[in-house]
Amino acid sequence: MNALIHSETTPYSGPQLSPAQLQARQVRQALEQAWPALLDVPQTLNELAGLGRSHRVRARGRVLHEGFANKGSLWLLVRGKVSMGKRSEKGKWWQSHSLSAGQWLDLSSAWSGSLYPETAIATTAVLAHEFPATEVLRLSREEPVLLGALLASLSRFSCEAIAARQALTIKDFPVRLAEWLLVQLQQSDSADHLIISELKRDLAAQLGATPETLSRTLRQFQESGLIEMQHSEVWIPDVQRLRGFCKASVSR
């Protein structure tokens, strides 16, 4: 793996908790975000959180490297933000999507022994946890709730990948951008406010456009009252109207 990755041994300090307990708590919290159903089976959740090991990665370091073999690991983002994508032959970075704490970096390639399909670059300081797939499978056989969560995630990732490919061919860019804003809003803690943390070039690449087209479309959204924006902060005054814009544009 990349030289910037180090095994995590001393995460956040806290009263009366050992480093191992602190690490397990952070991993457990990320698992709760990724698979809320595990809250109903706390013993399995605790056992799962105790598997594997954590890694710290500095900002701009690689967490996963496209083309490298996955040696049987499932990767969960515990803390920080990551840009997923690939570099072109000329070295230009193309982001496919970004991830935050509580989301899976790679839940698929371990099962088939495949190479990592994308590179994961830390956009902030990151804590990622590596789970041994064989042990996760063992626990899944013992606990149907865990098996259901695992299969649901794999199914969702597959459906999202298909939908993303289809969107590039059948949906205009304003619709793709509006749908992306709605997804980000859903993942935020606010009913009408979100922060765009991606670099403009990365977000544009993810949505299949140029940075200039992204800027122009955001201005058009502001002028039409679909959004209000100041720097990286976005307010959506009428969420239903933005949803209606997506539906109306697709049905044309």
C-alpha positions as a LaTeX table, in Angstrom:
\begin{tabular}{lrrr}
\hline
Residue & $x$ (\AA) & $y$ (\AA) & $z$ (\AA) \\
\hline
Met1 & 0.00 & 0.00 & 0.00 \\
Asn2 & 0.93 & 3.65 & $-0.16$ \\
Ala3 & 3.68 & 4.82 & 2.18 \\
Leu4 & 1.37 & 7.46 & 3.61 \\
Ile5 & $-0.76$ & 4.78 & 5.28 \\
His6 & 0.03 & 3.86 & 8.87 \\
Ser7 & $-1.68$ & 1.44 & 11.21 \\
Glu8 & $-3.86$ & 3.31 & 13.68 \\
Thr9 & $-2.80$ & 2.72 & 17.26 \\
Thr10 & $-3.64$ & 5.92 & 19.13 \\
Pro11 & $-6.86$ & 7.58 & 17.92 \\
Tyr12 & $-8.78$ & 10.14 & 19.94 \\
Ser13 & $-7.91$ & 10.05 & 23.63 \\
Gly14 & $-10.66$ & 9.69 & 26.19 \\
Pro15 & $-11.13$ & 8.93 & 29.88 \\
Gln16 & $-10.77$ & 5.31 & 30.99 \\
Leu17 & $-10.67$ & 3.93 & 27.44 \\
Ser18 & $-7.72$ & 2.08 & 25.98 \\
Pro19 & $-6.52$ & 2.89 & 22.45 \\
Ala20 & $-8.07$ & $-0.36$ & 21.22 \\
Gln21 & $-11.42$ & 0.54 & 22.80 \\
Leu22 & $-11.32$ & 4.03 & 21.31 \\
Gln23 & $-10.57$ & 2.63 & 17.87 \\
Ala24 & $-13.39$ & 0.10 & 18.18 \\
Arg25 & $-15.80$ & 2.88 & 19.19 \\
Gln26 & $-14.96$ & 4.95 & 16.11 \\
Val27 & $-15.29$ & 1.94 & 13.85 \\
Arg28 & $-18.57$ & 0.99 & 15.50 \\
Gln29 & $-19.97$ & 4.48 & 14.91 \\
Ala30 & $-19.03$ & 4.29 & 11.23 \\
Leu31 & $-20.63$ & 0.85 & 10.96 \\
Glu32 & $-23.80$ & 2.22 & 12.53 \\
Gln33 & $-23.88$ & 4.87 & 9.80 \\
Ala34 & $-23.20$ & 2.37 & 7.04 \\
Trp35 & $-25.53$ & $-0.35$ & 8.31 \\
Pro36 & $-28.11$ & 1.05 & 10.79 \\
Ala37 & $-29.84$ & $-2.34$ & 10.97 \\
Leu38 & $-26.91$ & $-3.62$ & 13.06 \\
Leu39 & $-28.16$ & $-1.53$ & 15.98 \\
Asp40 & $-30.70$ & $-4.33$ & 16.48 \\
Val41 & $-27.90$ & $-6.87$ & 16.95 \\
Pro42 & $-25.35$ & $-5.10$ & 19.21 \\
Gln43 & $-23.32$ & $-8.23$ & 19.90 \\
Thr44 & $-22.68$ & $-8.76$ & 16.19 \\
Leu45 & $-21.98$ & $-5.05$ & 15.74 \\
Asn46 & $-19.37$ & $-5.12$ & 18.50 \\
Glu47 & $-17.73$ & $-8.26$ & 17.12 \\
Leu48 & $-17.62$ & $-6.78$ & 13.63 \\
Ala49 & $-16.11$ & $-3.53$ & 14.94 \\
Gly50 & $-13.32$ & $-5.54$ & 16.56 \\
Leu51 & $-12.21$ & $-7.15$ & 13.31 \\
Gly52 & $-9.35$ & $-5.96$ & 11.13 \\
Arg53 & $-7.27$ & $-2.84$ & 11.58 \\
Ser54 & $-7.49$ & 0.91 & 10.99 \\
His55 & $-5.23$ & 3.07 & 8.83 \\
Arg56 & $-4.50$ & 6.78 & 8.93 \\
Val57 & $-3.91$ & 8.58 & 5.65 \\
Arg58 & $-2.72$ & 12.16 & 5.27 \\
Ala59 & $-4.61$ & 14.57 & 3.02 \\
Arg60 & $-3.80$ & 13.91 & $-0.66$ \\
Gly61 & $-2.50$ & 10.44 & 0.16 \\
Arg62 & $-3.83$ & 7.27 & $-1.46$ \\
Val63 & $-6.06$ & 4.95 & 0.52 \\
Leu64 & $-6.62$ & 2.46 & $-2.30$ \\
His65 & $-4.79$ & 2.21 & $-5.61$ \\
Glu66 & $-6.54$ & 1.26 & $-8.84$ \\
Gly67 & $-5.05$ & $-1.85$ & $-10.42$ \\
Phe68 & $-3.61$ & $-3.21$ & $-7.17$ \\
Ala69 & $-4.90$ & $-6.58$ & $-6.00$ \\
Asn70 & $-7.42$ & $-6.62$ & $-3.18$ \\
Lys71 & $-6.11$ & $-9.25$ & $-0.79$ \\
Gly72 & $-9.47$ & $-10.06$ & 0.74 \\
Ser73 & $-10.37$ & $-6.77$ & 2.46 \\
Leu74 & $-13.50$ & $-4.65$ & 2.80 \\
Trp75 & $-12.76$ & $-0.96$ & 3.34 \\
Leu76 & $-14.91$ & 1.43 & 5.39 \\
Leu77 & $-14.31$ & 5.18 & 5.72 \\
Val78 & $-14.37$ & 5.98 & 9.44 \\
Arg79 & $-13.30$ & 9.63 & 9.40 \\
Gly80 & $-12.62$ & 12.27 & 6.74 \\
Lys81 & $-13.46$ & 12.59 & 3.04 \\
Val82 & $-12.21$ & 10.66 & 0.02 \\
Ser83 & $-12.29$ & 11.27 & $-3.73$ \\
Met84 & $-12.84$ & 8.12 & $-5.80$ \\
Gly85 & $-11.72$ & 8.04 & $-9.42$ \\
Lys86 & $-8.88$ & 7.46 & $-11.87$ \\
Arg87 & $-6.02$ & 9.31 & $-13.51$ \\
Ser88 & $-5.85$ & 9.67 & $-17.26$ \\
Glu89 & $-2.75$ & 8.73 & $-19.23$ \\
Lys90 & $-1.73$ & 12.38 & $-18.97$ \\
Gly91 & $-2.08$ & 12.31 & $-15.20$ \\
Lys92 & $-5.35$ & 14.26 & $-14.94$ \\
Trp93 & $-7.57$ & 13.19 & $-12.07$ \\
Trp94 & $-11.15$ & 12.21 & $-12.94$ \\
Gln95 & $-13.45$ & 11.89 & $-9.93$ \\
Ser96 & $-16.36$ & 9.46 & $-10.15$ \\
His97 & $-17.77$ & 10.27 & $-6.72$ \\
Ser98 & $-16.77$ & 11.39 & $-3.23$ \\
Leu99 & $-17.29$ & 9.61 & 0.07 \\
Ser100 & $-17.67$ & 10.66 & 3.71 \\
Ala101 & $-17.43$ & 8.88 & 7.06 \\
Gly102 & $-19.73$ & 5.89 & 7.33 \\
Gln103 & $-19.53$ & 4.97 & 3.64 \\
Trp104 & $-17.82$ & 1.98 & 2.07 \\
Leu105 & $-14.70$ & 2.61 & 0.01 \\
Asp106 & $-14.72$ & $-0.89$ & $-1.44$ \\
Leu107 & $-17.23$ & $-3.57$ & $-0.56$ \\
Ser108 & $-17.07$ & $-5.59$ & $-3.78$ \\
Ser109 & $-13.65$ & $-6.49$ & $-5.18$ \\
Ala110 & $-12.63$ & $-8.77$ & $-2.30$ \\
Trp111 & $-15.34$ & $-11.33$ & $-3.09$ \\
Ser112 & $-14.02$ & $-12.01$ & $-6.60$ \\
Gly113 & $-10.35$ & $-11.38$ & $-5.87$ \\
Ser114 & $-10.44$ & $-8.50$ & $-8.35$ \\
Leu115 & $-8.16$ & $-5.51$ & $-8.63$ \\
Tyr116 & $-9.29$ & $-2.27$ & $-7.02$ \\
Pro117 & $-11.48$ & $-0.65$ & $-9.72$ \\
Glu118 & $-10.68$ & 2.91 & $-8.63$ \\
Thr119 & $-8.12$ & 4.91 & $-6.70$ \\
Ala120 & $-9.21$ & 6.47 & $-3.41$ \\
Ile121 & $-7.46$ & 9.76 & $-2.58$ \\
Ala122 & $-7.87$ & 11.40 & 0.82 \\
Thr123 & $-9.11$ & 14.97 & 0.43 \\
Thr124 & $-8.76$ & 15.46 & 4.20 \\
Ala125 & $-6.93$ & 13.51 & 6.88 \\
Val126 & $-8.61$ & 10.11 & 6.83 \\
Leu127 & $-9.14$ & 7.11 & 9.08 \\
Ala128 & $-10.13$ & 4.01 & 7.11 \\
His129 & $-10.80$ & 0.53 & 8.46 \\
Glu130 & $-9.87$ & $-2.69$ & 6.72 \\
Phe131 & $-12.10$ & $-5.70$ & 7.46 \\
Pro132 & $-11.12$ & $-9.27$ & 6.50 \\
Ala133 & $-13.84$ & $-10.39$ & 4.09 \\
Thr134 & $-13.67$ & $-14.02$ & 5.25 \\
Glu135 & $-14.44$ & $-13.01$ & 8.84 \\
Val136 & $-17.29$ & $-10.74$ & 7.74 \\
Leu137 & $-18.71$ & $-13.66$ & 5.75 \\
Arg138 & $-18.43$ & $-15.93$ & 8.79 \\
Leu139 & $-20.38$ & $-13.45$ & 10.91 \\
Ser140 & $-22.94$ & $-13.04$ & 8.13 \\
Arg141 & $-23.63$ & $-16.77$ & 8.17 \\
Glu142 & $-24.32$ & $-16.54$ & 11.89 \\
Glu143 & $-26.41$ & $-13.35$ & 11.82 \\
Pro144 & $-29.10$ & $-12.81$ & 9.12 \\
Val145 & $-29.31$ & $-9.08$ & 9.90 \\
Leu146 & $-25.66$ & $-8.62$ & 8.93 \\
Leu147 & $-26.10$ & $-10.73$ & 5.80 \\
Gly148 & $-29.11$ & $-8.62$ & 4.81 \\
Ala149 & $-27.17$ & $-5.38$ & 5.32 \\
Leu150 & $-24.24$ & $-6.67$ & 3.27 \\
Leu151 & $-26.41$ & $-7.84$ & 0.38 \\
Ala152 & $-28.47$ & $-4.64$ & 0.44 \\
Ser153 & $-25.32$ & $-2.52$ & 0.16 \\
Leu154 & $-23.92$ & $-4.59$ & $-2.70$ \\
Ser155 & $-27.24$ & $-4.38$ & $-4.52$ \\
Arg156 & $-27.51$ & $-0.63$ & $-3.98$ \\
Phe157 & $-23.98$ & $-0.01$ & $-5.26$ \\
Ser158 & $-24.74$ & $-2.00$ & $-8.40$ \\
Cys159 & $-27.99$ & $-0.13$ & $-9.04$ \\
Glu160 & $-26.35$ & 3.24 & $-8.42$ \\
Ala161 & $-23.54$ & 2.45 & $-10.86$ \\
Ile162 & $-26.05$ & 1.51 & $-13.56$ \\
Ala163 & $-28.12$ & 4.64 & $-12.89$ \\
Ala164 & $-25.03$ & 6.85 & $-13.05$ \\
Arg165 & $-24.02$ & 5.43 & $-16.43$ \\
Gln166 & $-27.54$ & 5.84 & $-17.77$ \\
Ala167 & $-27.76$ & 9.42 & $-16.51$ \\
Leu168 & $-24.74$ & 10.42 & $-18.58$ \\
Thr169 & $-26.53$ & 9.36 & $-21.75$ \\
Ile170 & $-30.21$ & 10.16 & $-21.16$ \\
Lys171 & $-30.20$ & 13.16 & $-18.80$ \\
Asp172 & $-29.09$ & 16.71 & $-19.51$ \\
Phe173 & $-26.42$ & 18.18 & $-17.27$ \\
Pro174 & $-28.78$ & 20.52 & $-15.33$ \\
Val175 & $-30.83$ & 17.49 & $-14.30$ \\
Arg176 & $-27.74$ & 15.56 & $-13.22$ \\
Leu177 & $-26.60$ & 18.53 & $-11.15$ \\
Ala178 & $-30.03$ & 19.03 & $-9.57$ \\
Glu179 & $-30.25$ & 15.35 & $-8.66$ \\
Trp180 & $-26.76$ & 15.48 & $-7.17$ \\
Leu181 & $-27.75$ & 18.48 & $-5.04$ \\
Leu182 & $-30.82$ & 16.62 & $-3.79$ \\
Val183 & $-28.73$ & 13.59 & $-2.82$ \\
Gln184 & $-26.23$ & 15.78 & $-0.96$ \\
Leu185 & $-29.07$ & 17.53 & 0.84 \\
Gln186 & $-30.50$ & 14.20 & 1.91 \\
Gln187 & $-27.12$ & 13.23 & 3.37 \\
Ser188 & $-26.71$ & 16.53 & 5.22 \\
Asp189 & $-28.08$ & 17.40 & 8.66 \\
Ser190 & $-30.20$ & 20.24 & 7.30 \\
Ala191 & $-33.53$ & 20.41 & 5.50 \\
Asp192 & $-32.41$ & 23.15 & 3.11 \\
His193 & $-28.65$ & 23.72 & 3.43 \\
Leu194 & $-25.56$ & 21.87 & 2.21 \\
Ile195 & $-21.87$ & 22.54 & 1.66 \\
Ile196 & $-20.13$ & 21.58 & $-1.58$ \\
Ser197 & $-16.76$ & 20.29 & $-0.40$ \\
Glu198 & $-15.61$ & 18.94 & $-3.77$ \\
Leu199 & $-13.28$ & 20.94 & $-5.97$ \\
Lys200 & $-15.11$ & 22.38 & $-8.96$ \\
Arg201 & $-13.07$ & 20.35 & $-11.45$ \\
Asp202 & $-13.69$ & 17.12 & $-9.53$ \\
Leu203 & $-17.44$ & 17.65 & $-9.27$ \\
Ala204 & $-17.65$ & 18.62 & $-12.94$ \\
Ala205 & $-15.77$ & 15.46 & $-13.94$ \\
Gln206 & $-18.02$ & 13.35 & $-11.74$ \\
Leu207 & $-21.13$ & 14.76 & $-13.42$ \\
Gly208 & $-19.71$ & 14.58 & $-16.92$ \\
Ala209 & $-19.19$ & 18.27 & $-17.68$ \\
Thr210 & $-16.54$ & 20.97 & $-17.76$ \\
Pro211 & $-15.92$ & 23.29 & $-14.78$ \\
Glu212 & $-17.23$ & 26.17 & $-16.91$ \\
Thr213 & $-20.51$ & 24.35 & $-17.57$ \\
Leu214 & $-20.85$ & 23.61 & $-13.86$ \\
Ser215 & $-20.34$ & 27.26 & $-12.91$ \\
Arg216 & $-22.76$ & 28.46 & $-15.59$ \\
Thr217 & $-25.47$ & 26.01 & $-14.54$ \\
Leu218 & $-25.15$ & 26.93 & $-10.87$ \\
Arg219 & $-25.58$ & 30.59 & $-11.84$ \\
Gln220 & $-28.68$ & 29.68 & $-13.85$ \\
Phe221 & $-30.10$ & 27.82 & $-10.86$ \\
Gln222 & $-29.52$ & 30.90 & $-8.71$ \\
Glu223 & $-31.10$ & 33.25 & $-11.24$ \\
Ser224 & $-34.18$ & 31.05 & $-11.50$ \\
Gly225 & $-34.50$ & 30.79 & $-7.71$ \\
Leu226 & $-33.90$ & 27.05 & $-7.52$ \\
Ile227 & $-30.96$ & 27.61 & $-5.17$ \\
Glu228 & $-29.20$ & 30.33 & $-3.24$ \\
Met229 & $-25.42$ & 30.09 & $-3.09$ \\
Gln230 & $-22.55$ & 31.81 & $-1.33$ \\
His231 & $-19.09$ & 30.40 & $-2.00$ \\
Ser232 & $-19.42$ & 26.65 & $-1.26$ \\
Glu233 & $-22.65$ & 26.94 & 0.71 \\
Val234 & $-25.94$ & 26.15 & $-1.00$ \\
Trp235 & $-29.48$ & 26.75 & 0.20 \\
Ile236 & $-32.45$ & 25.10 & $-1.47$ \\
Pro237 & $-35.49$ & 27.23 & $-0.56$ \\
Asp238 & $-38.03$ & 24.86 & $-2.15$ \\
Val239 & $-36.93$ & 21.24 & $-2.32$ \\
Gln240 & $-40.15$ & 20.12 & $-4.01$ \\
Arg241 & $-39.61$ & 22.66 & $-6.76$ \\
Leu242 & $-36.12$ & 21.30 & $-7.42$ \\
Arg243 & $-37.50$ & 17.76 & $-7.52$ \\
Gly244 & $-40.19$ & 18.95 & $-9.91$ \\
Phe245 & $-37.53$ & 20.50 & $-12.13$ \\
Cys246 & $-35.81$ & 17.10 & $-12.40$ \\
Lys247 & $-39.03$ & 15.26 & $-13.24$ \\
Ala248 & $-40.20$ & 17.86 & $-15.76$ \\
Ser249 & $-36.85$ & 17.93 & $-17.54$ \\
Val250 & $-36.64$ & 14.13 & $-17.81$ \\
Ser251 & $-40.20$ & 13.80 & $-19.17$ \\
Arg252 & $-39.62$ & 16.23 & $-22.05$ \\
\hline
\end{tabular}
